Amino acid sequence: MKQSEVKELSVAELQEELGKSQKAYSDLKMAHAVSPLENPIQLRTVRRDVARLATELTKREQQ
């Protein structure tokens, strides 16, 4: 998810996407621990999506 897409979401949508992304990251980490992922770069991509969403939420809460 790009930063421009994140900025267009409402706060409720941000929270929903953040929850989904955190769950996806957790699932990927568990799958990777059991047996190596075919594409381990997915971990980095999802982790960065989580960070983007969390950062935007924090930024909006401070305003």
Short mmCIF file of N, CA, C and O in Angstrom, two decimals, residues 20-22 24-26 28 41-51:
data_model
loop_
_atom_site.label_atom_id
_atom_site.label_comp_id
_atom_site.label_asym_id
_atom_site.label_seq_id
_atom_site.Cartn_x
_atom_site.Cartn_y
_atom_site.Cartn_z
N LYS A 20 -5.74 -5.77 9.91
CA LYS A 20 -5.55 -6.80 8.88
C LYS A 20 -4.07 -7.01 8.58
O LYS A 20 -3.61 -8.14 8.45
N SER A 21 -3.35 -5.91 8.46
CA SER A 21 -1.93 -6.00 8.13
C SER A 21 -1.13 -6.64 9.26
O SER A 21 -0.22 -7.43 9.01
N GLN A 22 -1.45 -6.29 10.49
CA GLN A 22 -0.75 -6.89 11.63
C GLN A 22 -1.01 -8.39 11.69
O GLN A 22 -0.10 -9.18 11.96
N ALA A 24 -1.78 -10.31 9.09
CA ALA A 24 -1.07 -10.90 7.95
C ALA A 24 0.42 -11.04 8.26
O ALA A 24 1.03 -12.07 7.94
N TYR A 25 1.00 -10.03 8.91
CA TYR A 25 2.41 -10.08 9.25
C TYR A 25 2.68 -11.20 10.26
O TYR A 25 3.65 -11.96 10.11
N SER A 26 1.81 -11.31 11.24
CA SER A 26 1.95 -12.37 12.25
C SER A 26 1.87 -13.75 11.59
O SER A 26 2.69 -14.63 11.89
N LEU A 28 2.49 -14.51 8.45
CA LEU A 28 3.68 -14.72 7.61
C LEU A 28 4.89 -15.10 8.46
O LEU A 28 5.67 -15.98 8.07
N ILE A 41 10.62 -11.63 0.93
CA ILE A 41 10.49 -10.17 0.85
C ILE A 41 9.08 -9.73 1.26
O ILE A 41 8.88 -8.58 1.65
N GLN A 42 8.12 -10.65 1.23
CA GLN A 42 6.76 -10.34 1.67
C GLN A 42 6.76 -9.84 3.11
O GLN A 42 5.99 -8.95 3.46
N LEU A 43 7.62 -10.42 3.94
CA LEU A 43 7.70 -10.00 5.34
C LEU A 43 8.03 -8.51 5.43
O LEU A 43 7.39 -7.77 6.18
N ARG A 44 9.01 -8.08 4.68
CA ARG A 44 9.43 -6.68 4.71
C ARG A 44 8.31 -5.77 4.21
O ARG A 44 8.03 -4.73 4.79
N THR A 45 7.66 -6.19 3.12
CA THR A 45 6.60 -5.38 2.53
C THR A 45 5.44 -5.19 3.51
O THR A 45 4.97 -4.07 3.70
N VAL A 46 5.01 -6.26 4.14
CA VAL A 46 3.88 -6.18 5.07
C VAL A 46 4.28 -5.39 6.31
O VAL A 46 3.49 -4.58 6.82
N ARG A 47 5.50 -5.60 6.80
CA ARG A 47 5.97 -4.85 7.97
C ARG A 47 5.97 -3.35 7.69
O ARG A 47 5.57 -2.54 8.54
N ARG A 48 6.40 -2.98 6.50
CA ARG A 48 6.42 -1.55 6.13
C ARG A 48 5.02 -0.99 5.97
O ARG A 48 4.77 0.18 6.30
N ASP A 49 4.09 -1.80 5.47
CA ASP A 49 2.69 -1.37 5.39
C ASP A 49 2.13 -1.09 6.78
O ASP A 49 1.44 -0.09 6.99
N VAL A 50 2.45 -1.97 7.72
CA VAL A 50 2.00 -1.78 9.11
C VAL A 50 2.56 -0.46 9.64
O VAL A 50 1.83 0.33 10.25
N ALA A 51 3.81 -0.19 9.38
CA ALA A 51 4.44 1.04 9.86
C ALA A 51 3.79 2.27 9.23
O ALA A 51 3.55 3.27 9.91
#
